[in-house]
Amino acid sequence: RVSAGELAAGAAVQILPSGQRATVAEVIDHVRQPCTVGAGHSAGLKLDRELDISRGDWIVAAPAAADPDSFDEPAPAYASSKELQAVVAWLDDDALTPGRVYWALHGHRWIKARVKRVVSQLNINTLAREDSHELPANAIGRVELTLQDAIPAVPYAQSRKLGAMILVDSASNRTAAAVLIA
């Protein structure tokens, strides 16, 4: 499923989090006819070479090639990271406390996430940020997360798909939080 932009044969793509690159050889629709597909639609794609792509990997537009006259390496379009700052809406009855491990669902990838620290809590009456060491039920706050594996995460304001995830309590399997990457 294409979440943003358009996908057509000849497009340079990058697989995240591995960083492998390829070129789209063919895009095919549901009846296996070549096509171009836009955001919100699904299609199959064939790459110019075989790559190890797993469920939960992201296929994104490859960053622009480096200028041959420049010594600067182009910055990747989407950097993968294990350390995240995020705003969470805490949904669980048990308070969020630092050090606890949760399952994080980012796209279709499940990874373990540890709450490194609670940075602040939003006072819903004054909309002021207040220092906090935990988040009670129904609280909104800013936290730091450490992930087991790097993910291609960008701020939610830049991408609703890459910038959002949920946390699931690993003991009870209850959805514990909605997460917006900052």
PDB file of C-alpha atoms in Angstrom:
ATOM      1  CA  ARG A   1       0.000   0.000   0.000  1.00  0.00           C
ATOM      2  CA  VAL A   2       1.406   3.362  -0.999  1.00  0.00           C
ATOM      3  CA  SER A   3       1.016   5.783   1.892  1.00  0.00           C
ATOM      4  CA  ALA A   4       2.369   8.939   0.242  1.00  0.00           C
ATOM      5  CA  GLY A   5       3.394  10.080  -3.212  1.00  0.00           C
ATOM      6  CA  GLU A   6       3.355   7.904  -6.313  1.00  0.00           C
ATOM      7  CA  LEU A   7       5.105   4.679  -7.285  1.00  0.00           C
ATOM      8  CA  ALA A   8       6.150   3.939 -10.852  1.00  0.00           C
ATOM      9  CA  ALA A   9       8.689   1.811 -12.702  1.00  0.00           C
ATOM     10  CA  GLY A  10      12.145   3.370 -12.640  1.00  0.00           C
ATOM     11  CA  ALA A  11      11.791   4.869  -9.147  1.00  0.00           C
ATOM     12  CA  ALA A  12      14.802   4.553  -6.859  1.00  0.00           C
ATOM     13  CA  VAL A  13      13.789   3.081  -3.486  1.00  0.00           C
ATOM     14  CA  GLN A  14      15.435   2.303  -0.181  1.00  0.00           C
ATOM     15  CA  ILE A  15      14.458  -0.506   2.202  1.00  0.00           C
ATOM     16  CA  LEU A  16      14.379   0.491   5.862  1.00  0.00           C
ATOM     17  CA  PRO A  17      15.730  -0.248   8.370  1.00  0.00           C
ATOM     18  CA  SER A  18      18.400  -2.226   6.406  1.00  0.00           C
ATOM     19  CA  GLY A  19      19.275   0.693   4.095  1.00  0.00           C
ATOM     20  CA  GLN A  20      19.441  -1.485   0.942  1.00  0.00           C
ATOM     21  CA  ARG A  21      18.678   0.319  -2.315  1.00  0.00           C
ATOM     22  CA  ALA A  22      17.090  -0.819  -5.546  1.00  0.00           C
ATOM     23  CA  THR A  23      15.167   0.414  -8.567  1.00  0.00           C
ATOM     24  CA  VAL A  24      11.538  -0.465  -9.201  1.00  0.00           C
ATOM     25  CA  ALA A  25      11.496  -2.615 -12.354  1.00  0.00           C
ATOM     26  CA  GLU A  26       7.704  -2.930 -12.572  1.00  0.00           C
ATOM     27  CA  VAL A  27       4.581  -1.941 -10.668  1.00  0.00           C
ATOM     28  CA  ILE A  28       1.601  -4.258 -11.199  1.00  0.00           C
ATOM     29  CA  ASP A  29      -2.067  -3.938 -10.279  1.00  0.00           C
ATOM     30  CA  HIS A  30      -4.476  -6.604  -8.982  1.00  0.00           C
ATOM     31  CA  VAL A  31      -4.759  -8.271 -12.419  1.00  0.00           C
ATOM     32  CA  ARG A  32      -0.964  -8.213 -12.923  1.00  0.00           C
ATOM     33  CA  GLN A  33      -1.004  -5.370 -15.449  1.00  0.00           C
ATOM     34  CA  PRO A  34       1.748  -2.711 -15.359  1.00  0.00           C
ATOM     35  CA  CYS A  35       0.587   0.520 -13.762  1.00  0.00           C
ATOM     36  CA  THR A  36       1.494   3.592 -11.750  1.00  0.00           C
ATOM     37  CA  VAL A  37      -0.053   3.761  -8.293  1.00  0.00           C
ATOM     38  CA  GLY A  38      -0.738   6.727  -6.033  1.00  0.00           C
ATOM     39  CA  ALA A  39      -1.193   7.223  -2.310  1.00  0.00           C
ATOM     40  CA  GLY A  40      -3.936   5.136  -0.720  1.00  0.00           C
ATOM     41  CA  HIS A  41      -3.782   2.351  -3.313  1.00  0.00           C
ATOM     42  CA  SER A  42      -2.155  -1.067  -3.274  1.00  0.00           C
ATOM     43  CA  ALA A  43       0.014  -2.714  -5.899  1.00  0.00           C
ATOM     44  CA  GLY A  44       2.721  -5.300  -6.324  1.00  0.00           C
ATOM     45  CA  LEU A  45       6.226  -4.321  -7.228  1.00  0.00           C
ATOM     46  CA  LYS A  46       9.212  -6.020  -8.763  1.00  0.00           C
ATOM     47  CA  LEU A  47      12.681  -4.715  -8.039  1.00  0.00           C
ATOM     48  CA  ASP A  48      15.715  -4.794 -10.306  1.00  0.00           C
ATOM     49  CA  ARG A  49      17.422  -7.251  -7.933  1.00  0.00           C
ATOM     50  CA  GLU A  50      16.624  -9.681  -5.134  1.00  0.00           C
ATOM     51  CA  LEU A  51      16.621  -8.190  -1.645  1.00  0.00           C
ATOM     52  CA  ASP A  52      15.790  -9.601   1.768  1.00  0.00           C
ATOM     53  CA  ILE A  53      12.634  -7.661   2.677  1.00  0.00           C
ATOM     54  CA  SER A  54      10.634  -8.756   5.713  1.00  0.00           C
ATOM     55  CA  ARG A  55       7.157  -7.981   6.942  1.00  0.00           C
ATOM     56  CA  GLY A  56       7.330  -4.628   8.690  1.00  0.00           C
ATOM     57  CA  ASP A  57      10.134  -3.208   6.545  1.00  0.00           C
ATOM     58  CA  TRP A  58       9.452   0.139   4.890  1.00  0.00           C
ATOM     59  CA  ILE A  59      10.066   0.860   1.210  1.00  0.00           C
ATOM     60  CA  VAL A  60      10.680   4.586   0.769  1.00  0.00           C
ATOM     61  CA  ALA A  61      11.929   6.872  -1.976  1.00  0.00           C
ATOM     62  CA  ALA A  62      15.728   6.751  -2.018  1.00  0.00           C
ATOM     63  CA  PRO A  63      17.514   9.971  -1.133  1.00  0.00           C
ATOM     64  CA  ALA A  64      18.935  11.956  -4.023  1.00  0.00           C
ATOM     65  CA  ALA A  65      22.295  10.813  -5.350  1.00  0.00           C
ATOM     66  CA  ALA A  66      25.371  12.736  -4.297  1.00  0.00           C
ATOM     67  CA  ASP A  67      26.635  15.502  -6.552  1.00  0.00           C
ATOM     68  CA  PRO A  68      29.753  14.029  -8.252  1.00  0.00           C
ATOM     69  CA  ASP A  69      31.565  17.395  -7.805  1.00  0.00           C
ATOM     70  CA  SER A  70      30.847  17.472  -4.062  1.00  0.00           C
ATOM     71  CA  PHE A  71      32.626  15.678  -1.245  1.00  0.00           C
ATOM     72  CA  ASP A  72      29.548  15.851   0.978  1.00  0.00           C
ATOM     73  CA  GLU A  73      27.529  12.667   1.461  1.00  0.00           C
ATOM     74  CA  PRO A  74      23.772  13.281   1.040  1.00  0.00           C
ATOM     75  CA  ALA A  75      21.725  12.921   4.208  1.00  0.00           C
ATOM     76  CA  PRO A  76      19.343   9.951   4.136  1.00  0.00           C
ATOM     77  CA  ALA A  77      15.701  10.857   3.632  1.00  0.00           C
ATOM     78  CA  TYR A  78      14.713   8.727   6.626  1.00  0.00           C
ATOM     79  CA  ALA A  79      17.229   7.971   9.331  1.00  0.00           C
ATOM     80  CA  SER A  80      16.658   4.913  11.495  1.00  0.00           C
ATOM     81  CA  SER A  81      16.941   5.330  15.245  1.00  0.00           C
ATOM     82  CA  LYS A  82      16.700   3.339  18.479  1.00  0.00           C
ATOM     83  CA  GLU A  83      16.268   6.449  20.664  1.00  0.00           C
ATOM     84  CA  LEU A  84      13.048   8.452  20.343  1.00  0.00           C
ATOM     85  CA  GLN A  85      11.374  11.442  21.949  1.00  0.00           C
ATOM     86  CA  ALA A  86       7.607  11.078  21.802  1.00  0.00           C
ATOM     87  CA  VAL A  87       4.317  12.439  23.043  1.00  0.00           C
ATOM     88  CA  VAL A  88       2.129   9.698  24.502  1.00  0.00           C
ATOM     89  CA  ALA A  89      -1.535   9.536  25.381  1.00  0.00           C
ATOM     90  CA  TRP A  90      -1.490   7.027  28.237  1.00  0.00           C
ATOM     91  CA  LEU A  91      -4.464   4.651  28.019  1.00  0.00           C
ATOM     92  CA  ASP A  92      -3.632   1.950  30.553  1.00  0.00           C
ATOM     93  CA  ASP A  93      -5.044   1.851  34.096  1.00  0.00           C
ATOM     94  CA  ASP A  94      -1.546   1.178  35.455  1.00  0.00           C
ATOM     95  CA  ALA A  95       0.713   4.247  35.430  1.00  0.00           C
ATOM     96  CA  LEU A  96       3.542   4.507  32.929  1.00  0.00           C
ATOM     97  CA  THR A  97       6.787   4.207  34.844  1.00  0.00           C
ATOM     98  CA  PRO A  98      10.347   4.439  33.492  1.00  0.00           C
ATOM     99  CA  GLY A  99      12.215   1.185  32.974  1.00  0.00           C
ATOM    100  CA  ARG A 100       9.203  -0.854  31.979  1.00  0.00           C
ATOM    101  CA  VAL A 101       9.279  -2.796  28.692  1.00  0.00           C
ATOM    102  CA  TYR A 102       6.360  -2.710  26.241  1.00  0.00           C
ATOM    103  CA  TRP A 103       5.703  -4.011  22.749  1.00  0.00           C
ATOM    104  CA  ALA A 104       5.713  -1.184  20.188  1.00  0.00           C
ATOM    105  CA  LEU A 105       3.804  -1.545  16.929  1.00  0.00           C
ATOM    106  CA  HIS A 106       5.247   0.725  14.224  1.00  0.00           C
ATOM    107  CA  GLY A 107       3.538   0.109  10.906  1.00  0.00           C
ATOM    108  CA  HIS A 108       3.529  -3.708  10.772  1.00  0.00           C
ATOM    109  CA  ARG A 109       6.682  -4.225  12.825  1.00  0.00           C
ATOM    110  CA  TRP A 110       6.572  -5.334  16.466  1.00  0.00           C
ATOM    111  CA  ILE A 111       9.616  -4.403  18.541  1.00  0.00           C
ATOM    112  CA  LYS A 112      10.354  -4.121  22.222  1.00  0.00           C
ATOM    113  CA  ALA A 113      10.441  -0.614  23.687  1.00  0.00           C
ATOM    114  CA  ARG A 114      11.658   0.524  27.082  1.00  0.00           C
ATOM    115  CA  VAL A 115      10.487   3.787  28.626  1.00  0.00           C
ATOM    116  CA  LYS A 116      13.785   5.499  29.379  1.00  0.00           C
ATOM    117  CA  ARG A 117      12.246   8.439  31.238  1.00  0.00           C
ATOM    118  CA  VAL A 118       9.154  10.592  31.537  1.00  0.00           C
ATOM    119  CA  VAL A 119      10.179  14.131  30.580  1.00  0.00           C
ATOM    120  CA  SER A 120       6.969  16.001  31.383  1.00  0.00           C
ATOM    121  CA  GLN A 121       3.213  15.749  31.743  1.00  0.00           C
ATOM    122  CA  LEU A 122       0.661  18.069  30.181  1.00  0.00           C
ATOM    123  CA  ASN A 123      -1.643  19.775  32.671  1.00  0.00           C
ATOM    124  CA  ILE A 124      -4.947  19.614  30.785  1.00  0.00           C
ATOM    125  CA  ASN A 125      -6.409  22.540  32.766  1.00  0.00           C
ATOM    126  CA  THR A 126      -3.619  25.036  32.036  1.00  0.00           C
ATOM    127  CA  LEU A 127      -1.952  23.313  29.026  1.00  0.00           C
ATOM    128  CA  ALA A 128       1.381  23.820  30.789  1.00  0.00           C
ATOM    129  CA  ARG A 129       4.107  21.178  30.828  1.00  0.00           C
ATOM    130  CA  GLU A 130       4.902  19.971  34.324  1.00  0.00           C
ATOM    131  CA  ASP A 131       7.776  17.824  35.546  1.00  0.00           C
ATOM    132  CA  SER A 132       6.697  14.259  36.148  1.00  0.00           C
ATOM    133  CA  HIS A 133       8.256  10.869  36.827  1.00  0.00           C
ATOM    134  CA  GLU A 134       5.260   8.792  35.735  1.00  0.00           C
ATOM    135  CA  LEU A 135       2.039   9.168  33.761  1.00  0.00           C
ATOM    136  CA  PRO A 136      -1.250   8.112  35.369  1.00  0.00           C
ATOM    137  CA  ALA A 137      -4.243   6.814  33.389  1.00  0.00           C
ATOM    138  CA  ASN A 138      -5.533   9.230  30.716  1.00  0.00           C
ATOM    139  CA  ALA A 139      -2.503  11.518  30.994  1.00  0.00           C
ATOM    140  CA  ILE A 140      -0.612  13.061  28.094  1.00  0.00           C
ATOM    141  CA  GLY A 141       3.123  13.498  28.372  1.00  0.00           C
ATOM    142  CA  ARG A 142       6.497  13.591  26.694  1.00  0.00           C
ATOM    143  CA  VAL A 143       8.751  10.543  27.135  1.00  0.00           C
ATOM    144  CA  GLU A 144      12.041   9.132  25.913  1.00  0.00           C
ATOM    145  CA  LEU A 145      11.925   5.605  24.485  1.00  0.00           C
ATOM    146  CA  THR A 146      14.709   3.142  23.761  1.00  0.00           C
ATOM    147  CA  LEU A 147      13.853   0.536  21.126  1.00  0.00           C
ATOM    148  CA  GLN A 148      15.303  -2.951  20.670  1.00  0.00           C
ATOM    149  CA  ASP A 149      15.890  -2.297  16.949  1.00  0.00           C
ATOM    150  CA  ALA A 150      16.243   0.879  14.934  1.00  0.00           C
ATOM    151  CA  ILE A 151      13.149   2.011  13.040  1.00  0.00           C
ATOM    152  CA  PRO A 152      12.661   4.656  10.343  1.00  0.00           C
ATOM    153  CA  ALA A 153      10.915   7.180  12.553  1.00  0.00           C
ATOM    154  CA  VAL A 154      10.174  10.780  11.655  1.00  0.00           C
ATOM    155  CA  PRO A 155       8.131  13.390  13.502  1.00  0.00           C
ATOM    156  CA  TYR A 156       4.382  12.840  13.289  1.00  0.00           C
ATOM    157  CA  ALA A 157       3.984  16.304  11.731  1.00  0.00           C
ATOM    158  CA  GLN A 158       6.114  15.115   8.797  1.00  0.00           C
ATOM    159  CA  SER A 159       4.533  11.665   8.302  1.00  0.00           C
ATOM    160  CA  ARG A 160       1.445  10.212   9.953  1.00  0.00           C
ATOM    161  CA  LYS A 161       2.556   6.673   9.035  1.00  0.00           C
ATOM    162  CA  LEU A 162       6.235   6.801  10.066  1.00  0.00           C
ATOM    163  CA  GLY A 163       5.578   9.130  13.015  1.00  0.00           C
ATOM    164  CA  ALA A 164       3.030   7.063  14.945  1.00  0.00           C
ATOM    165  CA  MET A 165       3.002   3.840  16.931  1.00  0.00           C
ATOM    166  CA  ILE A 166       1.215   2.183  19.816  1.00  0.00           C
ATOM    167  CA  LEU A 167       2.579   0.628  22.986  1.00  0.00           C
ATOM    168  CA  VAL A 168       1.127  -2.667  24.196  1.00  0.00           C
ATOM    169  CA  ASP A 169       1.597  -4.021  27.720  1.00  0.00           C
ATOM    170  CA  SER A 170       3.726  -7.154  27.317  1.00  0.00           C
ATOM    171  CA  ALA A 171       2.107  -8.892  30.318  1.00  0.00           C
ATOM    172  CA  SER A 172      -1.600  -8.177  29.748  1.00  0.00           C
ATOM    173  CA  ASN A 173      -1.595  -7.473  25.951  1.00  0.00           C
ATOM    174  CA  ARG A 174      -3.656  -4.316  26.582  1.00  0.00           C
ATOM    175  CA  THR A 175      -3.053  -1.260  24.416  1.00  0.00           C
ATOM    176  CA  ALA A 176      -1.188   1.026  26.799  1.00  0.00           C
ATOM    177  CA  ALA A 177      -0.493   4.173  24.771  1.00  0.00           C
ATOM    178  CA  ALA A 178      -0.900   6.026  21.521  1.00  0.00           C
ATOM    179  CA  VAL A 179       2.486   7.469  20.549  1.00  0.00           C
ATOM    180  CA  LEU A 180       3.322  10.470  18.351  1.00  0.00           C
ATOM    181  CA  ILE A 181       7.017  10.762  17.577  1.00  0.00           C
ATOM    182  CA  ALA A 182       8.341  14.259  18.252  1.00  0.00           C
TER     183      ALA A 182
END
